[in-house]
Tab-separated table of C-alpha atoms and ligand atoms in Angstrom:
chain	number	residue	atom	x	y	z
A	1	MET	CA	53.823	-15.879	-47.100
A	2	SER	CA	55.017	-18.167	-43.959
A	3	SER	CA	55.274	-16.420	-40.466
A	4	SER	CA	58.856	-16.161	-39.563
A	5	ASN	CA	59.149	-19.361	-37.375
A	6	THR	CA	57.400	-21.402	-40.261
A	7	LYS	CA	58.785	-22.311	-43.523
A	8	SER	CA	56.984	-22.558	-46.597
A	9	VAL	CA	57.374	-25.883	-48.821
A	10	VAL	CA	55.673	-25.664	-52.722
A	11	ILE	CA	55.475	-29.340	-53.817
A	12	LEU	CA	55.119	-30.165	-57.305
A	13	PRO	CA	54.946	-33.777	-58.093
A	14	GLY	CA	54.916	-33.420	-61.755
A	15	ASP	CA	55.160	-35.820	-64.511
A	16	GLY	CA	55.362	-39.809	-65.059
A	17	ILE	CA	56.662	-41.445	-61.812
A	18	GLY	CA	57.132	-37.716	-60.172
A	19	PRO	CA	53.860	-38.001	-58.219
A	20	GLU	CA	54.622	-41.721	-57.451
A	21	VAL	CA	58.249	-40.752	-55.764
A	22	ILE	CA	56.949	-37.467	-54.606
A	23	ALA	CA	54.102	-38.972	-52.535
A	24	GLN	CA	56.150	-41.283	-50.199
A	25	ALA	CA	58.575	-37.952	-49.399
A	26	ARG	CA	55.111	-36.159	-48.926
A	27	ARG	CA	54.956	-38.492	-45.936
A	28	VAL	CA	58.662	-38.007	-45.182
A	29	LEU	CA	58.050	-34.393	-44.998
A	30	ALA	CA	54.489	-34.398	-43.070
A	31	TRP	CA	56.482	-36.648	-40.235
A	32	ALA	CA	59.076	-33.822	-39.609
A	33	SER	CA	56.481	-31.575	-39.972
A	34	ASP	CA	54.874	-33.137	-36.695
A	35	GLN	CA	58.292	-33.288	-34.792
A	36	SER	CA	58.778	-30.101	-32.672
A	37	SER	CA	61.946	-29.331	-34.317
A	38	VAL	CA	60.538	-27.466	-37.318
A	39	ALA	CA	57.539	-25.835	-38.318
A	40	LEU	CA	55.936	-26.525	-42.190
A	41	SER	CA	53.599	-25.145	-44.251
A	42	LEU	CA	53.092	-27.456	-47.563
A	43	SER	CA	51.575	-26.400	-50.494
A	44	ASP	CA	50.783	-28.880	-53.561
A	45	ARG	CA	50.471	-27.674	-56.637
A	46	HIS	CA	50.246	-28.833	-60.232
A	47	TYR	CA	52.966	-28.956	-62.810
A	48	GLY	CA	53.707	-30.292	-66.180
A	49	LEU	CA	50.920	-32.660	-68.086
A	50	GLU	CA	48.284	-32.319	-64.996
A	51	SER	CA	48.747	-28.580	-65.178
A	52	TYR	CA	48.438	-28.202	-69.211
A	53	GLN	CA	45.694	-30.227	-69.421
A	54	ARG	CA	43.807	-27.762	-66.312
A	55	SER	CA	44.795	-24.430	-66.831
A	56	GLY	CA	46.502	-24.607	-70.477
A	57	GLU	CA	50.348	-23.950	-68.948
A	58	VAL	CA	52.463	-26.812	-67.980
A	59	LEU	CA	53.571	-23.997	-64.884
A	60	THR	CA	51.263	-21.341	-64.224
A	61	ALA	CA	52.250	-17.863	-63.396
A	62	GLU	CA	51.056	-18.197	-59.764
A	63	THR	CA	52.734	-21.360	-59.432
A	64	LEU	CA	55.847	-19.783	-60.509
A	65	ALA	CA	54.930	-17.260	-58.243
A	66	ASP	CA	54.718	-19.745	-55.037
A	67	VAL	CA	57.785	-21.183	-55.956
A	68	LEU	CA	59.638	-17.816	-56.162
A	69	ALA	CA	58.151	-17.084	-52.533
A	70	ALA	CA	58.657	-20.436	-51.052
A	71	ASP	CA	61.793	-21.238	-48.377
A	72	ALA	CA	61.739	-24.596	-50.464
A	73	VAL	CA	60.398	-26.560	-53.435
A	74	LEU	CA	60.134	-30.338	-54.165
A	75	PHE	CA	59.997	-31.523	-57.189
A	76	GLY	CA	59.314	-34.595	-59.075
A	77	ALA	CA	60.033	-34.838	-62.625
A	78	SER	CA	59.572	-33.328	-66.006
A	79	GLY	CA	58.541	-35.080	-69.190
A	80	THR	CA	55.842	-37.578	-70.546
A	81	ASN	CA	55.734	-38.729	-73.869
A	82	ASP	CA	52.396	-36.991	-73.764
A	83	HIS	CA	54.303	-33.480	-73.578
A	84	ASN	CA	53.928	-34.632	-77.786
A	85	ASP	CA	50.866	-32.713	-77.684
A	86	ILE	CA	51.928	-29.311	-75.731
A	87	PRO	CA	52.823	-26.804	-78.334
A	88	ARG	CA	56.252	-26.065	-78.104
A	89	ASP	CA	56.170	-22.533	-76.614
A	90	VAL	CA	53.775	-23.894	-73.549
A	91	LYS	CA	56.714	-26.386	-72.920
A	92	ARG	CA	59.573	-23.874	-72.949
A	93	ARG	CA	57.545	-21.406	-70.607
A	94	GLY	CA	56.972	-23.823	-68.227
A	95	SER	CA	60.164	-26.162	-68.692
A	96	LEU	CA	61.937	-26.998	-65.422
A	97	LEU	CA	64.939	-25.336	-67.146
A	98	ARG	CA	63.201	-22.045	-67.004
A	99	MET	CA	62.192	-22.460	-63.256
A	100	ARG	CA	65.805	-23.283	-62.443
A	101	LYS	CA	66.591	-20.062	-64.498
A	102	GLU	CA	63.930	-17.614	-62.668
A	103	MET	CA	64.677	-18.438	-59.274
A	104	ASP	CA	68.632	-18.763	-59.927
A	105	VAL	CA	69.363	-21.879	-58.468
A	106	PHE	CA	73.173	-21.851	-60.152
A	107	ALA	CA	74.381	-24.505	-57.417
A	108	ASN	CA	73.154	-28.275	-58.084
A	109	LEU	CA	74.356	-30.692	-55.061
A	110	ARG	CA	74.062	-34.090	-55.921
A	111	PRO	CA	75.745	-36.564	-53.407
A	112	VAL	CA	76.268	-40.175	-54.546
A	113	ARG	CA	77.011	-42.311	-51.631
A	114	MET	CA	77.315	-46.203	-51.680
A	115	PRO	CA	75.555	-47.913	-48.948
A	116	ASP	CA	77.590	-51.280	-48.023
A	117	ALA	CA	73.640	-52.833	-48.084
A	118	LEU	CA	73.568	-52.259	-52.161
A	119	LEU	CA	77.386	-53.243	-53.018
A	120	ASP	CA	75.250	-56.558	-54.268
A	121	VAL	CA	73.745	-54.271	-57.294
A	122	SER	CA	76.064	-52.385	-58.267
A	123	PRO	CA	77.839	-53.193	-61.926
A	124	LEU	CA	81.314	-52.723	-60.456
A	125	ALA	CA	82.910	-56.040	-59.400
A	126	GLY	CA	84.980	-56.966	-56.006
A	127	GLY	CA	83.151	-54.419	-54.469
A	128	ARG	CA	85.434	-51.726	-56.126
A	129	ALA	CA	82.551	-49.199	-55.375
A	130	ARG	CA	82.643	-49.625	-51.618
A	131	GLY	CA	82.209	-46.745	-49.627
A	132	ILE	CA	81.800	-44.323	-52.500
A	133	ASP	CA	80.947	-40.726	-50.775
A	134	LEU	CA	81.088	-37.925	-53.382
A	135	ILE	CA	79.321	-35.262	-54.772
A	136	PHE	CA	78.749	-33.295	-57.553
A	137	VAL	CA	78.602	-29.483	-57.777
A	138	ARG	CA	76.852	-29.056	-61.109
A	139	GLU	CA	76.380	-25.355	-62.535
A	140	LEU	CA	72.803	-25.147	-63.448
A	141	THR	CA	71.885	-22.228	-64.958
A	142	SER	CA	73.784	-21.519	-67.835
A	143	GLY	CA	76.511	-23.001	-70.386
A	144	LEU	CA	75.255	-25.491	-72.838
A	145	TYR	CA	71.306	-25.555	-72.286
A	146	PHE	CA	70.574	-22.105	-71.920
A	147	GLY	CA	73.239	-20.478	-74.610
A	148	GLN	CA	71.540	-18.661	-77.743
A	149	PRO	CA	71.889	-18.676	-80.338
A	150	LYS	CA	69.313	-21.904	-79.390
A	151	LEU	CA	67.708	-23.776	-82.471
A	152	ILE	CA	66.773	-25.838	-85.872
A	153	GLU	CA	67.233	-23.440	-89.147
A	154	ASP	CA	66.467	-24.430	-92.470
A	155	LEU	CA	69.608	-24.584	-94.887
A	156	PRO	CA	69.631	-23.683	-98.717
A	157	ASP	CA	70.065	-27.274	-99.816
A	158	GLY	CA	66.365	-27.974	-98.065
A	159	SER	CA	68.521	-29.629	-95.348
A	160	GLN	CA	68.708	-28.439	-91.384
A	161	ARG	CA	71.027	-27.236	-88.816
A	162	GLY	CA	70.992	-27.911	-84.950
A	163	VAL	CA	72.492	-25.340	-83.064
A	164	ASP	CA	73.518	-25.239	-79.155
A	165	THR	CA	75.679	-22.495	-77.758
A	166	GLN	CA	78.170	-23.416	-75.140
A	167	SER	CA	78.814	-20.063	-73.147
A	168	TYR	CA	80.130	-19.339	-69.796
A	169	THR	CA	81.097	-15.293	-68.513
A	170	THR	CA	83.865	-15.225	-65.469
A	171	PRO	CA	81.067	-14.716	-62.735
A	172	GLU	CA	79.216	-17.477	-63.763
A	173	ILE	CA	82.005	-19.934	-63.319
A	174	ALA	CA	83.787	-17.909	-60.377
A	175	ARG	CA	80.358	-18.008	-58.326
A	176	VAL	CA	79.838	-22.099	-58.458
A	177	ALA	CA	83.900	-22.015	-57.952
A	178	GLU	CA	83.714	-20.543	-55.242
A	179	PHE	CA	80.530	-22.573	-53.496
A	180	ALA	CA	82.426	-25.764	-54.602
A	181	LEU	CA	85.828	-25.100	-52.741
A	182	GLU	CA	83.991	-24.025	-49.752
A	183	LEU	CA	82.110	-27.496	-49.795
A	184	ALA	CA	85.582	-28.875	-50.714
A	185	ARG	CA	86.953	-27.067	-47.305
A	186	SER	CA	83.861	-28.298	-44.989
A	187	ARG	CA	84.657	-32.214	-46.783
A	188	SER	CA	87.934	-33.650	-47.472
A	189	GLY	CA	89.554	-30.684	-48.638
A	190	LYS	CA	90.103	-31.808	-52.045
A	191	LEU	CA	88.354	-30.704	-55.753
A	192	HIS	CA	88.347	-32.112	-59.323
A	193	SER	CA	86.699	-29.411	-61.766
A	194	VAL	CA	85.815	-31.076	-64.982
A	195	ASP	CA	86.388	-29.055	-68.517
A	196	LYS	CA	87.396	-29.886	-71.679
A	197	SER	CA	89.801	-26.750	-71.700
A	198	ASN	CA	91.401	-29.354	-74.683
A	199	VAL	CA	89.189	-28.389	-77.082
A	200	MET	CA	86.682	-25.815	-75.757
A	201	GLU	CA	87.321	-22.236	-75.161
A	202	SER	CA	84.417	-21.697	-72.810
A	203	GLY	CA	86.511	-24.872	-70.977
A	204	ARG	CA	89.745	-22.647	-71.444
A	205	LEU	CA	87.986	-20.207	-69.329
A	206	TRP	CA	86.416	-22.340	-66.795
A	207	ARG	CA	90.133	-24.012	-66.202
A	208	GLN	CA	91.801	-20.623	-65.757
A	209	VAL	CA	88.362	-19.068	-63.476
A	210	VAL	CA	88.816	-21.990	-61.252
A	211	THR	CA	92.390	-21.778	-60.986
A	212	ASP	CA	92.173	-18.118	-59.853
A	213	VAL	CA	89.497	-18.322	-57.624
A	214	HIS	CA	91.581	-21.363	-55.424
A	215	ARG	CA	94.472	-18.843	-55.677
A	216	ASN	CA	92.286	-16.069	-53.979
A	217	GLY	CA	91.856	-17.675	-51.331
A	218	HIS	CA	90.932	-21.414	-51.144
A	219	ASP	CA	94.438	-22.379	-52.314
A	220	ASP	CA	94.471	-24.443	-49.059
A	221	ILE	CA	92.161	-27.261	-51.183
A	222	ALA	CA	93.899	-29.621	-53.194
A	223	LEU	CA	92.358	-28.548	-56.727
A	224	ASN	CA	92.816	-31.299	-59.865
A	225	HIS	CA	91.562	-30.273	-63.046
A	226	ILE	CA	90.481	-33.154	-64.869
A	227	LEU	CA	89.207	-33.341	-68.480
A	228	GLY	CA	85.113	-34.659	-69.041
A	229	ASP	CA	85.871	-37.582	-71.069
A	230	ASN	CA	88.694	-38.820	-68.726
A	231	CYS	CA	86.198	-37.938	-65.762
A	232	GLY	CA	83.780	-40.024	-67.122
A	233	MET	CA	86.011	-43.010	-66.730
A	234	GLN	CA	87.420	-42.531	-63.756
A	235	LEU	CA	84.197	-42.145	-61.997
A	236	VAL	CA	84.195	-46.478	-63.127
A	237	ILE	CA	86.957	-47.810	-62.358
A	238	ASN	CA	88.113	-45.775	-59.906
A	239	PRO	CA	85.367	-44.085	-57.852
A	240	GLY	CA	87.038	-43.630	-54.419
A	241	GLN	CA	89.693	-41.135	-56.206
A	242	PHE	CA	86.686	-38.365	-55.674
A	243	ASP	CA	85.368	-36.656	-52.989
A	244	VAL	CA	84.207	-33.185	-54.891
A	245	ILE	CA	83.457	-32.835	-58.372
A	246	LEU	CA	82.758	-29.208	-59.932
A	247	ALA	CA	81.286	-29.424	-63.493
A	248	ASP	CA	79.576	-27.173	-65.828
A	249	ASN	CA	75.677	-27.567	-66.531
A	250	MET	CA	75.813	-30.932	-69.453
A	251	PHE	CA	78.834	-32.641	-68.130
A	252	GLY	CA	77.574	-32.460	-64.239
A	253	ASP	CA	74.535	-33.798	-66.059
A	254	ILE	CA	76.302	-36.751	-67.877
A	255	LEU	CA	78.453	-37.575	-64.633
A	256	SER	CA	76.241	-37.595	-62.474
A	257	ASP	CA	74.407	-40.007	-64.568
A	258	VAL	CA	77.502	-42.349	-64.618
A	259	ALA	CA	77.506	-42.130	-61.111
A	260	GLY	CA	74.420	-43.495	-60.561
A	261	GLY	CA	74.936	-46.563	-62.867
A	262	VAL	CA	78.064	-47.144	-60.737
A	263	LEU	CA	75.635	-47.448	-57.655
A	264	GLY	CA	73.306	-49.696	-59.850
A	265	SER	CA	70.284	-47.301	-60.045
A	266	LEU	CA	69.309	-43.635	-60.747
A	267	GLY	CA	66.771	-44.039	-58.130
A	268	MET	CA	68.835	-43.494	-55.011
A	269	LEU	CA	70.375	-39.825	-56.466
A	270	PRO	CA	68.974	-36.933	-55.046
A	271	SER	CA	69.748	-33.360	-55.616
A	272	ALA	CA	69.548	-30.123	-53.709
A	273	SER	CA	69.911	-26.448	-55.595
A	274	LEU	CA	70.733	-23.512	-54.231
A	275	SER	CA	70.283	-19.819	-55.538
A	276	ALA	CA	73.151	-17.402	-53.884
A	277	ALA	CA	72.518	-15.915	-50.164
A	278	ASP	CA	70.508	-12.937	-50.408
A	279	ALA	CA	71.448	-9.886	-48.069
A	280	SER	CA	69.320	-11.807	-44.962
A	281	GLY	CA	71.512	-14.639	-45.678
A	282	ARG	CA	68.312	-16.655	-47.271
A	283	ARG	CA	69.113	-18.950	-50.341
A	284	LYS	CA	66.310	-20.060	-52.932
A	285	SER	CA	66.440	-24.069	-52.756
A	286	PHE	CA	65.265	-26.676	-55.402
A	287	PHE	CA	64.867	-29.946	-53.924
A	288	GLU	CA	64.788	-33.002	-56.696
A	289	PRO	CA	65.471	-36.833	-57.380
A	290	VAL	CA	68.530	-36.489	-59.845
A	291	HIS	CA	65.937	-38.801	-62.599
A	292	GLY	CA	63.453	-38.113	-64.997
A	293	SER	CA	59.795	-39.235	-65.256
A	294	ALA	CA	60.721	-42.995	-66.179
A	295	PRO	CA	57.576	-43.401	-68.809
A	296	ASP	CA	58.761	-46.985	-69.227
A	297	ILE	CA	57.693	-47.441	-65.794
A	298	ALA	CA	55.777	-44.784	-64.443
A	299	GLY	CA	51.932	-45.742	-63.090
A	300	LYS	CA	53.595	-49.077	-62.252
A	301	GLY	CA	53.926	-48.042	-58.550
A	302	ILE	CA	57.554	-49.408	-58.823
A	303	ALA	CA	59.445	-46.741	-58.859
A	304	ASN	CA	61.967	-46.164	-56.323
A	305	PRO	CA	61.404	-43.719	-53.436
A	306	LEU	CA	64.318	-43.126	-52.207
A	307	ALA	CA	66.150	-40.490	-54.335
A	308	ALA	CA	62.928	-38.191	-53.274
A	309	ILE	CA	63.028	-38.961	-50.079
A	310	GLN	CA	66.846	-38.313	-49.499
A	311	SER	CA	65.968	-35.316	-51.387
A	312	VAL	CA	64.011	-34.346	-48.277
A	313	ALA	CA	66.541	-35.137	-45.912
A	314	MET	CA	68.817	-32.541	-48.162
A	315	MET	CA	66.311	-30.249	-47.332
A	316	LEU	CA	66.373	-30.904	-43.771
A	317	ARG	CA	69.543	-30.318	-43.637
A	318	LEU	CA	69.997	-27.773	-45.901
A	319	VAL	CA	67.775	-25.265	-45.639
A	320	LEU	CA	65.177	-25.897	-42.736
A	321	ASP	CA	67.519	-26.443	-40.125
A	322	ALA	CA	66.766	-30.015	-38.484
A	323	PRO	CA	70.013	-32.011	-39.252
A	324	GLU	CA	68.979	-34.078	-36.614
A	325	LEU	CA	65.981	-34.788	-38.811
A	326	ALA	CA	67.560	-35.528	-41.952
A	327	ASP	CA	69.964	-37.452	-40.278
A	328	ARG	CA	67.281	-39.945	-38.964
A	329	VAL	CA	65.347	-39.581	-42.396
A	330	ASP	CA	69.262	-41.223	-43.752
A	331	GLY	CA	69.169	-43.753	-40.887
A	332	ALA	CA	65.590	-45.195	-41.787
A	333	ILE	CA	66.860	-45.099	-45.568
A	334	ASP	CA	70.060	-47.592	-44.392
A	335	GLN	CA	67.819	-49.558	-42.418
A	336	VAL	CA	65.053	-50.293	-45.212
A	337	LEU	CA	67.785	-51.131	-47.367
A	338	ALA	CA	69.681	-53.834	-45.087
A	339	ARG	CA	65.853	-55.204	-44.062
A	340	GLY	CA	66.208	-55.586	-48.049
A	341	VAL	CA	63.030	-53.991	-48.664
A	342	ARG	CA	63.796	-52.590	-51.856
A	343	THR	CA	62.158	-51.632	-55.443
A	344	ALA	CA	63.131	-53.674	-58.487
A	345	ASP	CA	65.486	-51.561	-59.384
A	346	ILE	CA	67.906	-52.306	-56.472
A	347	ALA	CA	66.232	-55.323	-55.344
A	348	VAL	CA	67.712	-58.401	-53.598
A	349	PRO	CA	68.847	-60.970	-56.549
A	350	GLY	CA	66.189	-63.523	-56.581
A	351	SER	CA	63.960	-61.546	-54.055
A	352	ILE	CA	60.587	-60.421	-54.371
A	353	PRO	CA	60.981	-56.542	-55.229
A	354	ALA	CA	58.945	-54.296	-53.134
A	355	THR	CA	56.032	-51.456	-54.370
A	356	THR	CA	57.026	-47.599	-54.342
A	357	VAL	CA	54.489	-48.061	-51.209
A	358	GLU	CA	55.577	-50.687	-49.353
A	359	VAL	CA	59.168	-48.343	-48.882
A	360	GLY	CA	57.872	-45.671	-48.273
A	361	ASP	CA	55.617	-47.666	-45.573
A	362	ALA	CA	59.030	-49.291	-44.190
A	363	VAL	CA	60.569	-45.688	-44.223
A	364	LEU	CA	58.208	-43.973	-41.891
A	365	ALA	CA	58.079	-47.129	-39.950
A	366	ALA	CA	61.604	-46.895	-39.163
A	367	LEU	CA	61.014	-43.128	-38.678
A	368	THR	CA	58.360	-43.381	-36.061
A	369	LYS	CA	59.716	-46.888	-34.038
A	370	ASP	CA	62.300	-44.544	-32.102
B	1	NAI	P1	65.056	-41.477	-66.622
B	1	NAI	O1	65.892	-40.426	-65.188
B	1	NAI	O2	63.055	-40.775	-66.566
B	1	NAI	O3	65.447	-43.034	-66.405
B	1	NAI	C1	66.431	-43.599	-66.899
B	1	NAI	C2	66.295	-45.081	-66.779
B	1	NAI	O4	66.047	-45.211	-65.013
B	1	NAI	C3	64.704	-46.240	-66.904
B	1	NAI	O5	65.306	-47.014	-67.056
B	1	NAI	C4	64.142	-45.483	-65.649
B	1	NAI	O6	62.871	-46.219	-65.347
B	1	NAI	C5	65.262	-45.793	-64.498
B	1	NAI	N1	64.279	-44.766	-63.448
B	1	NAI	C6	64.873	-43.859	-63.220
B	1	NAI	N2	64.000	-43.235	-62.067
B	1	NAI	C7	64.118	-44.787	-61.316
B	1	NAI	C8	63.241	-44.633	-60.079
B	1	NAI	N3	62.785	-43.839	-59.021
B	1	NAI	N4	62.824	-46.055	-60.214
B	1	NAI	C9	63.374	-47.103	-60.670
B	1	NAI	N5	64.111	-46.609	-61.556
B	1	NAI	C10	64.037	-45.620	-62.257
B	1	NAI	O7	65.918	-40.922	-67.982
B	1	NAI	P2	65.063	-40.954	-69.447
B	1	NAI	O8	64.372	-42.381	-69.651
B	1	NAI	O9	66.240	-40.876	-70.350
B	1	NAI	O10	64.178	-39.873	-69.766
B	1	NAI	C11	62.322	-40.059	-69.438
B	1	NAI	C12	61.759	-38.480	-69.804
B	1	NAI	O11	62.552	-37.853	-67.647
B	1	NAI	C13	62.362	-37.703	-70.944
B	1	NAI	O12	61.050	-37.045	-71.261
B	1	NAI	C14	63.277	-36.673	-70.371
B	1	NAI	O13	63.344	-35.572	-70.794
B	1	NAI	C15	62.704	-36.155	-68.690
B	1	NAI	N6	63.988	-36.035	-67.186
B	1	NAI	C16	63.669	-35.337	-66.708
B	1	NAI	C17	64.587	-35.016	-66.069
B	1	NAI	C18	63.874	-33.960	-64.492
B	1	NAI	O14	62.734	-33.766	-64.243
B	1	NAI	N7	64.789	-33.445	-63.679
B	1	NAI	C19	65.751	-35.519	-65.565
B	1	NAI	C20	66.161	-36.597	-66.870
B	1	NAI	C21	64.791	-36.528	-67.846
B	2	MG	MG1	70.392	-35.419	-66.191
């Protein structure tokens, strides 16, 4: 455990491109740790296939205990094709979903910002992506990915039936709605809440509870309810209308990837997940890029590390009380993008893409220059 001023960060690179992008994010964290304003203790732990091969568990009980005790967790990615060799119960016991649930990090923040330097890689023509600066608040510990029953069952006719259950309780909706409304107040004062209240009972409850929380102390915020399918379309045709978007677990998952597509690459989206504050005001926190393990490019040294590095910036801002360092990291990223040091997913058309390490080098050089 940490002394009063030293913050403990547990680092889990995980699978696929996780170790490649987290190696660069870790360098930025180490740079932050060398600054006088923060004292950090960094602990590296195995997670995923590597942990399974060493211990027979994807996530050992010791690592889970470290994760639960940490001030912040930095995570890479989970999932590889080789995971098919891992027994289902072992996978489930060590899953990313279980870790999020154990930490009760229900508020998943996914900022989506369009740097001007990347306008040439957005698939949206005519500069329609210019100035995008929105943030998803995704409910992360309930809903369709957790509801019971969840199974594949054999039917008498020899066929099978797959079942997932979308379930939300009033308190589960209310706490994330409260979080999103507070966040909206600190930004432009506008919130879009996503549901499918036209066809789903859980969606009807979602809309009702968000409306109640809004009425009860947050009615200075402009609240818009929007159906999930329409939200997907609006993100593509008019992304500039959004500021804070509140969504359940599945809509938040899907719609944030849509927003990543609008930027041009998932490699640019960071995230932070927070629990409720305890009596001393401390929240559990989990930082990870939005993207997955990207098996199609893993091991090639070409993954974009900027989502992971921006996740470190979020950690500096939200948990490590170092907003000035977070600003420097964000500024360094902008400089590197403007200079055209970019991995293949966001490369300047016609240029030679940089490697993961070269982007890390350029960010560190920009940070240490001033
Ligand atoms: P993915 O996010 O891994 O990749 C989607 C596409 O984006 C791929 O073409 C990939 O090459 C590209 N991409 C992603 N991150 C990139 C980066 N940093 N730089 C450049 N290109 C990048 O999603 P996919 O392919 O659907 O899933 C692959 C595996 O990842 C699966 O096993 C899935 O379960 C897992 N996954 C894990 C997540 C997590 O750990 N939080 C989230 C999403 C998927
Ligand atoms: Mg996803």
